[in-house]
Amino acid sequence: MLKGKVKVAVELYNRYHSPEAHAELVKLDSGTLTVRFSGSFCRTCGINDWVEDFKYVLESLGVDAELERVIEPSDLQEEFRLGIFKIKHISIR
């Protein structure tokens, strides 16, 4: 159930945020979700806002999640960020 909701969240996020930002599921296990965000948004201010928006997409699908941290690449010229989300609760809808 969670994996299906995450897949839909990625599709919705990409529908409304592309081409500036693109989300891709990296890992889902033990209540932790890792998503890779790439795109030109990395060259703008408010980088973390683009990542945090994914939390609200999840919430719209009944998944209560918290953005625990944003991991930046060691080479800041690379245009991606990793968002680590903690899954707190899943509503059955």
Coordinates of C-alpha atoms in Angstrom, one line a residue:
M1 CA 0.0 0.0 0.0
L2 CA 2.7 2.5 1.0
K3 CA 4.8 1.8 -2.1
G4 CA 1.8 2.3 -4.3
K5 CA 1.1 5.7 -2.7
V6 CA 4.7 6.7 -3.0
K7 CA 4.7 5.9 -6.7
V8 CA 1.6 8.0 -7.2
A9 CA 3.2 10.8 -5.2
V10 CA 6.2 10.8 -7.4
E11 CA 4.0 10.9 -10.5
L12 CA 2.0 13.8 -9.2
Y13 CA 5.1 15.7 -8.0
N14 CA 6.7 15.4 -11.4
R15 CA 3.5 16.4 -13.2
Y16 CA 3.3 19.7 -11.4
H17 CA 7.0 20.5 -10.7
S18 CA 8.7 19.4 -14.0
P19 CA 10.8 20.5 -15.7
E20 CA 12.3 22.6 -12.8
A21 CA 12.3 19.6 -10.4
H22 CA 12.1 15.9 -10.9
A23 CA 11.5 13.3 -8.1
E24 CA 12.7 9.7 -8.2
L25 CA 12.3 7.0 -5.5
V26 CA 15.7 5.8 -4.3
K27 CA 14.7 3.7 -1.3
L28 CA 11.7 2.8 0.9
D29 CA 12.3 0.7 4.0
S30 CA 11.5 0.6 7.7
G31 CA 9.3 3.8 7.6
T32 CA 12.0 5.8 5.9
L33 CA 11.7 7.1 2.3
T34 CA 14.6 8.5 0.3
V35 CA 13.8 10.5 -2.8
R36 CA 16.2 12.1 -5.3
F37 CA 15.3 15.5 -6.6
S38 CA 17.0 16.8 -9.6
G39 CA 16.6 19.8 -12.0
S40 CA 17.3 23.4 -12.4
F41 CA 15.7 24.2 -9.1
C42 CA 19.1 23.5 -7.6
R43 CA 20.3 26.8 -8.9
T44 CA 17.6 28.8 -7.2
C45 CA 17.0 30.1 -3.7
G46 CA 14.6 28.0 -1.6
I47 CA 16.1 24.7 -2.6
N48 CA 14.7 22.9 0.4
D49 CA 11.2 24.2 -0.4
W50 CA 11.2 22.1 -3.6
V51 CA 12.1 19.0 -1.6
E52 CA 9.6 19.8 1.2
D53 CA 6.8 20.1 -1.3
F54 CA 6.9 16.3 -1.7
K55 CA 5.7 16.0 1.9
Y56 CA 2.5 17.8 1.0
V57 CA 1.9 15.6 -2.0
L58 CA 2.3 12.6 0.3
E59 CA -0.2 14.1 2.7
S60 CA -2.7 14.6 0.0
L61 CA -2.6 10.8 -0.5
G62 CA -3.0 10.0 3.2
V63 CA 0.6 9.5 4.0
D64 CA 1.8 11.6 7.1
A65 CA 5.5 12.1 6.6
E66 CA 8.2 14.4 8.0
L67 CA 11.2 15.7 6.1
E68 CA 14.0 14.7 8.3
R69 CA 16.9 16.1 6.3
V70 CA 18.1 17.2 2.9
I71 CA 21.4 15.8 1.7
E72 CA 23.5 17.9 -0.7
P73 CA 26.0 16.4 -3.1
S74 CA 29.7 16.9 -2.2
D75 CA 30.1 18.8 -5.6
L76 CA 27.6 21.6 -5.4
Q77 CA 27.7 22.0 -9.2
E78 CA 25.7 18.7 -9.3
E79 CA 22.0 19.5 -9.6
F80 CA 20.3 17.1 -7.2
R81 CA 19.3 16.7 -3.6
L82 CA 18.3 13.7 -1.6
G83 CA 15.2 14.1 0.7
I84 CA 15.0 11.8 3.6
F85 CA 11.4 11.5 4.9
K86 CA 10.1 9.6 8.0
I87 CA 6.7 8.0 7.5
K88 CA 4.6 8.6 10.6
H89 CA 1.2 7.3 9.6
I90 CA -0.6 5.9 6.6
S91 CA -4.4 6.5 6.2
I92 CA -6.4 3.8 4.4
R93 CA -8.3 5.5 1.6

